[in-house]
């Protein structure tokens, strides 16, 4: 950063302090996530760095917790459950949410603010309240402890994210493109599939990923709705964090961190692509 | 556009004739029709999600609210008594008519239904269950006058408190669960009184939830403001790189981050190890930083910090740096330029961040449940604990949840008014 020539020594000292403070805050943000990665390769069943690990002795490291994760039926089943629930609910949430966002962005949409607030409310209402209401509701119609109830609940929680991301993508949309397409003789359907949809794809994909992650990460509602058959990975993790803390959780946590890094890079890629398209590149 | 005028010619409108479309309809009417159609199309697109949320979300929430005041047992299992006792003035004992109605209900009701209402009443006045179950067993032998018959069966039927309770609970709506949620209750005479000190757990937890959320919000401002400012003022390439450090925790699972803090803060954990290594504390003096309030506050500040940084950043990015420079060129000190020019412009982002973090914090459940121990719990934890208990406990949980919901909706309304939900963005 180029600094103005009139900077006084006091300002300079302050700027350095400021950068150090920011550095510490960044450290606070990232260090807890990074620290679990080496600890997941700990050869001992503790959550701390052993002497062997610190001296980089290979005997201090082991992949036993990963083996544990893969070979334990409980964990693999719960991971499968999570991915199954997240995939189905993301597909439904993306479909419903994209349609709603397309409607909301129409100029003629009546009562837009009120309807948006309603569609987004599941995101604001505390999860425990949603969980209490849905638990009582599905228990009453004898559907609690079913995949159906869990998937429906996750659609409720995921759809608002789709509405928001697709609406954001639409807000940067140049309506002249539609007119251009129509003036060149395309009908509405062709315009939608050849012009609107490709430009919206990054927004829709981002929304779908949000819905997927929301479901994959969700603990509170499934804690009350899932029966022994549907236990997802988060409930399994919550249970073992409460009872017997084992480093197996750290192995899973490390995998999840890698997943979020992948996701983050993917989102960044999509963002750049949109920027390029917008710039007409 | 086939009937377009010849280029260059100026169309002369026919005097008094209304403008029409190609097929002869008045233009105004056609426009109105087209607008109505466009509106209908827009609504049709929103409809699937709207209807879906209405059925699978709004209805459960409304049901939750109605169930938190519902009190059907006495009215449905002792129907004759409930009707007969409605007119009783509450002095001395009810009339023979009420006793007769009770005898009929006890005779008609099966073991299961009387058992249920007896259990419900027993929760309010101990001993009622055995009185009712005893009378139910001998109900077939009761003869008029029923007052004497019931009193002969059990002295407790002569207790006016019992009848007062039945009268009170024969109403199908009850504020009882809300009273309990606010640490009030009915005493034996049917008056509303505060519960004894040592039982006042709910109001205390509501306050604790509020002040801990406020503290966490303040901490996220203190930590988030400088970082957001740095990100907004750095050149884009470097800012994007540092942004990853904010987005990575944002994208990382809540459970992963909570387990990371368990790993770091526990007594045999990394932070204590480092403190011992640096001789800040000795081996026996390891600090308890988890399973108490500190654990909740630290972990939740970490989890909610990105929700403060992102809205602040998006507002700060739009503030042109020339404004502060202009203030400086006019003689303001850097501090003054920052406080009087820059800071006021960041208020919308700050408001968004504060409300977002506070709303998210007061509803938190998982993190306090895992690292809060006894002292660091939130109201959500009590709701969750009560949810899987008896029916009365479930209704209490629903009442607590409704109170929390109303609080959040007020904040949400405020948020919408100040910031607008449609300005919410991620990533």
XYZ file of C-alpha atoms in Angstrom:
708
model
C 0.000 0.000 0.000
C 1.517 3.317 -1.048
C 1.443 5.731 1.847
C 1.177 9.494 1.536
C 4.422 11.383 2.027
C 2.926 13.529 4.789
C 2.559 10.510 7.096
C 3.898 11.370 10.548
C 5.893 8.912 12.698
C 2.878 8.587 14.979
C 0.640 7.639 12.082
C 3.227 5.175 10.880
C 3.401 3.556 14.305
C -0.361 3.381 14.429
C -0.537 1.822 10.962
C 1.873 -0.909 11.982
C -0.035 -1.576 15.215
C -3.230 -1.691 13.205
C -1.803 -4.255 10.798
C -0.578 -6.373 13.704
C -4.026 -6.256 15.324
C -5.665 -7.295 12.047
C -3.125 -10.088 11.699
C -4.053 -11.394 15.144
C -7.749 -11.312 14.272
C -7.100 -13.242 11.056
C -5.134 -15.712 13.156
C -8.112 -16.029 15.534
C -10.370 -16.698 12.538
C -8.307 -19.374 10.856
C -6.028 -20.991 13.446
C -8.745 -23.049 15.188
C -9.703 -24.611 11.872
C -6.154 -25.299 10.763
C -5.019 -26.741 14.094
C -7.354 -29.726 13.898
C -5.750 -30.954 10.684
C -2.399 -32.130 12.171
C -4.174 -33.285 15.332
C -6.303 -35.655 13.295
C -3.096 -37.565 12.460
C -2.229 -37.971 16.126
C -1.082 -41.472 17.031
C -2.434 -41.134 20.581
C -6.104 -40.814 21.408
C -5.737 -37.272 22.751
C -6.586 -33.832 21.424
C -3.129 -32.395 21.973
C 0.294 -32.256 20.350
C 2.596 -34.979 21.683
C 6.376 -34.617 21.950
C 6.782 -36.999 18.991
C 4.518 -34.839 16.867
C 6.392 -31.663 17.750
C 9.743 -33.233 16.868
C 8.211 -34.476 13.608
C 8.889 -38.085 14.570
C 6.887 -40.310 12.175
C 5.866 -42.580 15.067
C 3.867 -39.689 16.496
C 1.637 -39.675 13.452
C -0.866 -42.226 12.268
C -3.908 -42.538 10.095
C -5.714 -44.782 12.571
C -8.560 -42.286 13.087
C -9.206 -42.212 9.362
C -9.237 -46.018 9.298
C -11.608 -45.882 12.224
C -13.894 -43.503 10.357
C -13.983 -45.580 7.183
C -14.304 -48.951 8.863
C -16.947 -48.066 11.367
C -20.370 -48.943 10.014
C -22.016 -46.262 12.126
C -19.955 -43.432 10.661
C -20.166 -44.527 7.033
C -23.909 -45.077 7.299
C -24.428 -41.647 8.823
C -22.283 -40.006 6.128
C -24.343 -41.755 3.448
C -27.540 -40.581 5.155
C -26.282 -37.000 5.188
C -25.370 -36.977 1.506
C -28.642 -38.603 0.524
C -30.721 -36.096 2.499
C -28.644 -33.131 1.327
C -28.794 -34.088 -2.364
C -32.560 -34.575 -2.514
C -33.374 -31.511 -0.434
C -30.945 -29.320 -2.430
C -32.590 -30.370 -5.702
C -36.083 -29.507 -4.426
C -34.951 -26.289 -2.731
C -33.109 -25.122 -5.864
C -36.109 -25.742 -8.114
C -38.600 -23.983 -5.832
C -36.177 -21.213 -4.880
C -35.116 -20.403 -8.456
C -38.716 -20.172 -9.644
C -39.558 -17.885 -6.721
C -36.531 -15.674 -7.395
C -37.515 -15.363 -11.070
C -40.992 -14.277 -9.978
C -39.695 -11.860 -7.348
C -37.435 -10.108 -9.818
C -40.295 -9.382 -12.255
C -41.108 -5.713 -12.295
C -44.831 -6.441 -11.979
C -44.445 -8.484 -8.775
C -46.950 -7.199 -6.195
C -46.071 -6.996 -2.473
C -42.494 -7.937 -3.213
C -40.981 -6.880 0.125
C -43.562 -8.718 2.223
C -43.333 -11.899 0.153
C -39.528 -11.850 0.199
C -39.573 -11.413 3.971
C -41.896 -14.401 4.276
C -39.845 -16.622 1.958
C -36.643 -15.793 3.812
C -38.056 -16.078 7.333
C -36.917 -19.703 7.947
C -33.383 -18.375 7.814
C -34.001 -15.827 10.550
C -36.203 -17.850 12.897
C -33.918 -19.635 15.372
C -33.395 -23.268 14.473
C -34.581 -24.479 17.845
C -37.991 -22.896 17.204
C -38.212 -24.454 13.758
C -37.142 -27.739 15.327
C -39.767 -27.502 18.086
C -42.549 -26.645 15.640
C -41.601 -29.312 13.093
C -41.026 -31.943 15.768
C -44.515 -31.386 17.192
C -46.029 -31.190 13.681
C -44.520 -34.371 12.233
C -45.073 -36.303 15.444
C -48.746 -35.400 15.250
C -49.181 -36.671 11.690
C -47.020 -39.727 12.487
C -44.253 -38.802 10.072
C -41.446 -38.040 12.498
C -38.412 -40.292 12.182
C -38.852 -40.517 8.403
C -36.622 -39.344 5.552
C -39.662 -37.491 4.210
C -39.940 -35.244 7.284
C -36.192 -34.538 7.349
C -35.984 -33.738 3.636
C -39.032 -31.455 3.768
C -37.522 -29.620 6.759
C -34.232 -29.183 4.943
C -35.989 -27.803 1.875
C -37.585 -25.216 4.172
C -34.157 -24.260 5.530
C -32.300 -24.348 2.203
C -34.748 -22.579 -0.114
C -34.178 -19.063 1.355
C -30.485 -19.276 0.433
C -31.414 -20.152 -3.141
C -33.897 -17.259 -3.281
C -31.213 -14.840 -2.074
C -28.381 -15.972 -4.354
C -30.534 -16.221 -7.474
C -32.156 -12.843 -6.755
C -28.668 -11.349 -6.407
C -27.654 -12.907 -9.740
C -30.803 -11.518 -11.353
C -30.266 -8.034 -9.961
C -27.126 -7.696 -12.061
C -28.941 -9.007 -15.105
C -29.099 -6.709 -18.109
C -32.685 -6.731 -19.372
C -31.592 -5.356 -22.710
C -30.241 -8.825 -23.480
C -33.799 -10.157 -23.447
C -34.933 -7.456 -25.826
C -31.914 -8.076 -28.035
C -32.692 -11.773 -28.137
C -36.340 -11.152 -28.975
C -35.508 -8.614 -31.637
C -33.378 -11.276 -33.259
C -36.435 -13.463 -33.485
C -36.135 -15.757 -30.457
C -39.378 -16.625 -28.693
C -39.748 -16.578 -24.885
C -38.724 -20.196 -24.343
C -35.636 -19.896 -26.515
C -34.713 -16.633 -24.808
C -35.045 -18.263 -21.393
C -32.940 -21.316 -22.173
C -30.373 -19.688 -24.473
C -29.909 -16.282 -22.833
C -31.329 -16.041 -19.304
C -30.476 -19.469 -17.909
C -26.779 -19.560 -18.921
C -26.250 -16.166 -17.343
C -28.048 -17.266 -14.196
C -26.266 -20.593 -13.877
C -23.569 -19.319 -11.483
C -26.243 -17.904 -9.181
C -28.307 -21.074 -9.322
C -25.293 -23.295 -8.712
C -24.247 -21.127 -5.779
C -27.782 -21.357 -4.385
C -27.824 -25.123 -4.827
C -24.477 -25.420 -3.030
C -25.802 -23.282 -0.193
C -28.870 -25.479 0.106
C -26.697 -28.599 -0.004
C -24.301 -27.329 2.664
C -27.160 -26.076 4.827
C -28.617 -29.557 4.857
C -25.276 -31.317 5.266
C -24.432 -29.085 8.230
C -27.802 -28.970 9.899
C -27.921 -30.450 13.409
C -30.775 -29.034 15.421
C -33.798 -30.109 13.397
C -32.457 -33.583 12.597
C -31.563 -34.057 16.227
C -35.288 -34.151 16.957
C -36.632 -35.529 13.685
C -34.200 -38.325 12.853
C -34.885 -41.847 14.038
C -32.146 -44.455 14.491
C -32.335 -45.302 10.766
C -31.841 -41.771 9.469
C -29.091 -40.566 11.840
C -26.990 -38.165 9.754
C -23.311 -37.404 10.223
C -23.966 -34.217 12.205
C -26.116 -35.976 14.799
C -23.503 -38.725 15.074
C -20.840 -36.044 15.604
C -22.945 -34.145 18.131
C -23.519 -37.349 20.078
C -19.859 -38.299 20.201
C -18.780 -34.759 21.105
C -21.137 -34.981 24.057
C -20.265 -38.454 25.232
C -16.915 -39.980 24.400
C -14.707 -37.518 22.594
C -12.606 -39.479 20.139
C -10.132 -38.145 17.558
C -12.229 -39.898 14.911
C -14.261 -36.680 14.958
C -11.137 -34.736 14.047
C -10.573 -37.003 11.060
C -14.093 -36.296 9.851
C -13.680 -32.592 10.675
C -10.513 -32.462 8.562
C -12.347 -34.013 5.632
C -15.126 -31.452 6.058
C -12.611 -28.590 6.140
C -11.136 -29.872 2.862
C -14.659 -29.987 1.485
C -15.254 -26.365 2.440
C -11.949 -25.323 0.865
C -13.011 -27.062 -2.341
C -16.375 -25.386 -2.204
C -14.846 -22.009 -1.544
C -12.536 -22.328 -4.558
C -15.472 -23.420 -6.671
C -17.540 -20.410 -5.598
C -14.606 -18.112 -6.318
C -14.293 -19.649 -9.776
C -17.987 -19.082 -10.434
C -17.714 -15.493 -9.244
C -14.836 -14.798 -11.612
C -16.727 -16.424 -14.475
C -19.743 -14.193 -13.836
C -17.543 -11.127 -13.667
C -15.979 -12.043 -16.982
C -19.339 -12.649 -18.601
C -20.686 -9.372 -17.266
C -17.655 -7.579 -18.610
C -18.483 -9.100 -21.971
C -15.300 -11.183 -22.125
C -45.270 -3.103 -36.218
C -46.818 -3.648 -39.609
C -48.990 -0.568 -39.310
C -46.056 1.666 -38.544
C -46.317 5.070 -40.038
C -44.337 6.002 -43.095
C -40.938 7.263 -41.941
C -40.903 10.971 -41.688
C -44.650 11.391 -41.635
C -46.100 12.844 -38.444
C -49.090 10.787 -37.315
C -52.120 12.989 -36.784
C -54.368 11.571 -34.047
C -58.020 11.377 -34.974
C -59.873 13.916 -32.884
C -61.585 12.423 -29.799
C -61.010 8.812 -30.893
C -59.310 6.772 -28.148
C -56.015 5.085 -28.973
C -56.494 1.439 -29.870
C -54.324 -1.602 -30.463
C -54.018 -3.263 -33.840
C -57.075 -5.419 -33.211
C -59.206 -2.467 -32.193
C -59.164 -2.670 -28.377
C -58.721 0.553 -26.404
C -55.057 0.904 -25.543
C -55.643 1.565 -21.844
C -57.683 -1.583 -21.429
C -55.130 -3.652 -23.319
C -52.361 -2.291 -21.138
C -54.261 -3.079 -17.978
C -54.859 -6.595 -19.226
C -51.215 -7.095 -20.111
C -50.139 -5.825 -16.694
C -52.569 -8.113 -14.909
C -51.234 -11.025 -16.906
C -47.627 -10.153 -16.062
C -48.538 -9.848 -12.394
C -50.255 -13.203 -12.481
C -47.224 -14.797 -14.120
C -44.897 -13.368 -11.484
C -47.135 -14.660 -8.696
C -47.390 -18.072 -10.329
C -43.604 -18.384 -10.246
C -43.508 -17.572 -6.536
C -46.494 -19.749 -5.725
C -44.818 -23.198 -5.444
C -42.350 -22.100 -2.767
C -44.947 -19.933 -1.067
C -47.426 -22.808 -0.805
C -44.698 -25.215 0.248
C -43.580 -22.966 3.100
C -47.163 -22.318 4.118
C -47.850 -26.041 4.554
C -44.559 -27.329 5.906
C -43.478 -24.309 7.914
C -46.153 -21.744 8.734
C -48.775 -24.284 9.751
C -46.400 -26.062 12.166
C -45.454 -22.702 13.701
C -49.109 -21.698 14.128
C -49.864 -25.122 15.593
C -46.986 -24.637 17.992
C -48.494 -21.358 19.166
C -51.982 -22.782 19.639
C -50.685 -25.869 21.421
C -48.778 -23.725 23.873
C -52.084 -22.389 25.238
C -54.237 -25.469 24.734
C -55.675 -27.240 27.734
C -58.114 -29.841 26.465
C -57.994 -32.519 29.187
C -60.633 -31.431 31.698
C -63.044 -30.092 29.091
C -62.924 -33.230 26.973
C -62.558 -35.955 29.618
C -64.908 -34.474 32.249
C -67.426 -32.820 29.892
C -70.445 -32.801 32.243
C -68.449 -31.466 35.174
C -66.843 -28.778 33.065
C -70.257 -27.568 31.972
C -71.863 -27.765 35.410
C -69.044 -26.060 37.292
C -68.852 -23.053 34.976
C -71.445 -21.129 37.004
C -70.051 -21.958 40.466
C -69.121 -18.800 42.405
C -66.136 -20.420 44.109
C -67.325 -20.156 47.719
C -67.662 -23.168 49.971
C -68.446 -26.278 47.893
C -70.205 -26.630 44.527
C -73.839 -27.705 44.378
C -75.159 -31.241 44.223
C -75.584 -30.755 40.488
C -71.801 -30.474 40.017
C -71.156 -33.536 42.183
C -73.722 -35.460 40.138
C -72.003 -34.394 36.913
C -68.657 -35.536 38.328
C -70.128 -38.904 39.303
C -71.505 -39.306 35.760
C -68.159 -38.400 34.194
C -66.300 -40.805 36.460
C -68.767 -43.564 35.543
C -68.633 -42.840 31.799
C -64.910 -42.291 31.537
C -62.662 -45.276 31.056
C -59.523 -45.947 32.988
C -57.358 -44.287 30.316
C -59.299 -41.021 30.020
C -59.788 -40.491 33.763
C -56.163 -41.448 34.295
C -55.076 -38.764 31.845
C -57.140 -35.976 33.362
C -56.160 -37.101 36.871
C -52.493 -36.897 35.912
C -53.022 -33.459 34.400
C -54.699 -32.181 37.582
C -52.240 -33.932 39.860
C -49.461 -31.840 38.343
C -51.200 -28.771 39.797
C -52.418 -30.192 43.113
C -50.716 -33.266 44.503
C -52.971 -36.083 45.685
C -55.797 -35.484 43.257
C -54.900 -38.518 41.208
C -55.550 -41.055 43.940
C -58.784 -39.289 44.908
C -60.077 -39.454 41.343
C -58.852 -42.932 40.520
C -60.376 -44.248 43.764
C -63.718 -42.646 43.009
C -63.605 -43.958 39.436
C -63.287 -47.523 40.675
C -66.361 -47.224 42.884
C -68.305 -44.921 40.547
C -70.806 -47.620 39.593
C -72.051 -47.862 43.189
C -72.644 -44.132 43.693
C -76.295 -43.220 44.458
C -77.908 -39.805 44.802
C -77.215 -37.614 46.686
C -73.841 -37.687 44.994
C -72.314 -35.064 47.241
C -72.510 -37.379 50.237
C -71.476 -40.378 48.162
C -68.296 -38.750 46.894
C -67.413 -37.270 50.286
C -67.856 -40.683 51.836
C -65.510 -42.139 49.235
C -62.718 -39.637 49.941
C -62.538 -36.589 52.252
C -60.587 -34.681 49.584
C -63.790 -34.154 47.583
C -64.663 -31.691 50.352
C -61.613 -29.578 49.586
C -62.704 -26.367 47.785
C -59.208 -26.052 46.268
C -59.852 -29.204 44.253
C -63.049 -27.787 42.796
C -61.442 -24.425 42.138
C -58.701 -26.194 40.229
C -61.203 -28.177 38.176
C -63.137 -25.009 37.418
C -59.975 -23.194 36.355
C -58.667 -26.042 34.241
C -62.003 -26.658 32.512
C -61.223 -23.711 30.271
C -59.792 -25.001 26.995
C -57.261 -22.162 26.776
C -54.760 -21.696 29.546
C -52.019 -19.163 30.179
C -50.417 -21.682 32.551
C -47.480 -22.577 30.282
C -46.693 -18.936 29.616
C -46.888 -18.190 33.349
C -44.442 -21.028 33.932
C -42.190 -19.783 31.137
C -42.018 -16.415 32.897
C -41.551 -18.013 36.326
C -45.066 -17.409 37.611
C -47.596 -20.034 38.667
C -51.023 -20.543 40.179
C -50.911 -21.076 43.912
C -53.305 -23.436 45.648
C -55.970 -20.739 45.915
C -55.768 -20.127 42.178
C -53.974 -16.771 42.387
C -51.069 -15.965 40.095
C -47.836 -15.675 42.117
C -44.125 -15.655 41.376
C -42.408 -18.964 41.765
C -39.960 -19.376 44.625
C -36.498 -17.908 43.998
C -34.642 -21.155 43.454
C -37.089 -22.213 40.718
C -36.856 -19.032 38.664
C -34.792 -20.602 35.948
C -36.523 -19.344 32.816
C -36.445 -15.557 33.238
C -32.879 -15.844 34.418
C -31.947 -17.844 31.314
C -33.777 -15.379 29.056
C -31.689 -12.568 30.558
C -28.525 -14.597 30.308
C -29.281 -15.316 26.641
C -29.823 -11.608 25.992
C -26.715 -10.322 27.725
C -24.417 -13.011 26.401
C -25.719 -12.363 22.882
C -25.133 -8.644 23.400
C -21.613 -9.291 24.636
C -20.873 -11.570 21.686
C -22.227 -8.886 19.337
C -19.950 -6.264 20.896
C -16.959 -8.602 20.588
C -17.700 -9.238 16.915
C -17.819 -5.453 16.330
C -14.497 -4.937 18.091
C -12.857 -7.738 16.096
C -14.763 -7.292 12.861
C -14.546 -3.544 12.315
C -10.766 -3.266 11.826
C -10.636 -6.345 9.629
C -13.523 -5.161 7.437
C -11.845 -1.770 7.125
C -8.543 -3.310 6.131
C -10.228 -5.546 3.532
C -12.154 -2.596 2.104
C -9.123 -0.333 1.752
C -6.543 -2.812 0.443
C -6.059 -3.197 -3.320
C -8.480 -5.802 -4.696
C -5.915 -8.530 -5.350
C -4.620 -8.556 -1.795
C -8.075 -8.058 -0.297
C -9.378 -11.110 -2.175
C -6.580 -13.200 -0.754
C -7.295 -12.093 2.825
C -11.021 -12.496 2.219
C -10.410 -16.229 1.996
C -9.381 -16.145 5.658
C -12.838 -14.768 6.482
C -14.769 -17.001 4.102
C -13.070 -20.238 5.132
C -14.499 -20.209 8.671
C -17.805 -18.953 7.244
C -18.009 -22.021 5.028
C -16.741 -24.471 7.615
C -19.261 -26.599 9.427
C -20.490 -25.292 12.751
C -19.751 -28.626 14.419
C -16.215 -28.636 13.056
C -15.576 -25.193 14.501
C -17.136 -26.104 17.827
C -15.026 -29.254 18.064
C -11.963 -27.185 17.190
C -12.639 -24.992 20.209
C -13.116 -28.035 22.422
C -9.709 -29.253 21.245
C -8.105 -25.878 21.850
C -9.655 -24.869 25.147
C -9.952 -28.034 27.188
C -7.735 -28.432 30.217
C -5.407 -30.845 28.432
C -5.800 -28.852 25.252
C -3.537 -26.811 23.029
C -4.048 -23.381 24.619
C -3.342 -24.695 28.099
C -0.300 -26.574 26.755
C 1.080 -23.359 25.289
C 0.426 -21.480 28.535
C 2.262 -24.165 30.507
C 5.129 -24.113 27.994
C 5.413 -20.339 28.367
C 5.267 -20.688 32.165
C 2.209 -18.447 32.356
C 0.535 -21.142 34.434
C 2.076 -24.243 35.958
C 1.052 -27.848 35.280
C -1.487 -27.916 38.140
C -2.873 -24.497 37.377
C -4.363 -25.270 33.961
C -7.237 -22.888 33.336
C -10.812 -24.081 32.864
C -11.822 -22.314 29.677
C -14.545 -24.622 28.487
C -17.826 -26.119 29.687
C -18.647 -22.719 31.123
C -19.546 -19.210 29.956
C -16.083 -18.489 28.553
C -16.374 -21.475 26.229
C -19.710 -20.291 24.837
C -18.548 -16.707 24.389
C -15.246 -17.544 22.686
C -16.662 -20.190 20.361
C -19.712 -18.150 19.392
C -17.695 -14.984 18.774
C -15.558 -17.013 16.397
C -18.564 -18.568 14.673
C -20.470 -15.290 14.240
C -17.541 -13.006 13.374
C -17.871 -13.469 9.567
C -21.522 -12.382 9.845
C -20.257 -9.039 11.153
C -17.331 -8.661 8.760
C -19.218 -9.366 5.535
C -21.978 -6.702 5.810
C -19.484 -4.158 7.176
C -17.119 -4.883 4.299
C -19.808 -4.558 1.647
C -20.733 -1.095 2.943
C -17.145 0.083 3.502
C -16.195 -0.901 -0.034
C -18.638 1.675 -1.412
C -17.174 4.584 0.602
C -14.803 6.532 -1.646
C -11.390 7.085 0.013
C -11.402 10.618 -1.366
C -13.862 11.634 1.362
C -11.400 11.046 4.190
C -8.662 12.598 2.108
C -10.809 15.698 1.590
C -11.390 15.945 5.341
C -7.653 15.641 5.968
C -6.811 18.252 3.382
C -9.112 20.619 5.215
C -7.096 20.144 8.361
C -8.838 17.317 10.195
C -6.590 14.962 12.122
C -6.699 11.336 10.939
C -8.698 10.388 14.027
C -11.192 13.178 13.502
C -11.552 12.427 9.798
C -12.245 8.822 10.681
C -14.724 9.553 13.458
C -16.717 12.317 11.803
C -16.555 11.378 8.120
C -15.849 7.676 7.728
C -17.599 6.092 10.721
C -21.053 7.622 10.144
C -21.004 6.246 6.603
C -20.424 2.707 7.892
C -23.498 2.758 10.132
C -25.799 0.877 7.707
C -23.322 -2.002 7.524
C -22.825 -1.919 11.266
C -26.594 -2.023 11.856
C -26.923 -4.983 9.516
C -24.064 -6.806 11.218
C -25.315 -6.091 14.736
C -28.842 -7.272 14.071
C -27.690 -10.303 12.117
C -25.242 -11.430 14.788
C -27.629 -10.699 17.656
C -30.574 -12.490 16.014
C -28.406 -15.502 15.213
C -26.874 -15.527 18.699
C -30.055 -15.497 20.773
C -31.318 -18.588 18.983
C -28.117 -20.593 19.296
C -28.360 -24.123 20.557
C -25.558 -26.427 19.412
C -22.525 -24.475 20.571
C -23.804 -23.674 24.096
C -24.963 -27.284 24.392
C -21.463 -28.555 23.626
C -19.191 -26.013 25.305
C -21.503 -24.101 27.669
C -21.515 -26.522 30.591
C -23.980 -25.440 33.267
C -23.366 -21.719 33.335
C -23.065 -20.963 29.634
C -26.434 -22.201 28.388
C -28.989 -20.295 26.345
C -32.786 -20.417 26.396
C -32.658 -22.759 23.380
C -30.997 -25.383 25.536
C -33.879 -25.309 28.009
C -36.388 -25.517 25.156
C -34.593 -28.558 23.773
C -34.461 -30.215 27.200
C -38.197 -29.767 27.761
C -39.180 -30.850 24.270
C -38.753 -34.556 24.772
C -40.339 -34.677 28.219
C -44.000 -35.167 29.128
C -46.857 -33.478 27.277
C -46.923 -30.671 29.847
C -43.173 -30.186 29.358
C -43.616 -30.144 25.587
C -46.253 -27.428 25.909
C -43.949 -25.466 28.186
C -41.202 -25.828 25.549
C -43.616 -24.564 22.903
C -44.512 -21.579 25.112
C -40.823 -20.748 25.627
C -40.212 -21.133 21.895
C -43.138 -18.814 21.113
C -41.773 -16.126 23.444
C -38.358 -16.407 21.791
C -39.986 -16.331 18.359
C -41.880 -13.133 19.125
C -38.641 -11.529 20.291
C -36.828 -12.569 17.119
C -39.673 -11.433 14.861
C -39.598 -7.982 16.457
C -35.857 -7.818 15.758
C -36.388 -9.155 12.245
C -39.013 -6.478 11.599
C -36.551 -3.884 12.837
C -33.848 -5.363 10.630
C -36.112 -5.221 7.604
C -37.037 -1.644 8.395
C -33.434 -0.511 8.859
C -31.594 -2.631 6.331
C -34.012 -4.545 4.119
C -33.817 -8.330 3.867
C -33.276 -8.165 0.132
C -29.886 -6.616 0.780
C -28.661 -9.755 2.497
C -25.785 -11.320 0.583
C -23.333 -14.140 1.102
C -19.833 -14.806 -0.045
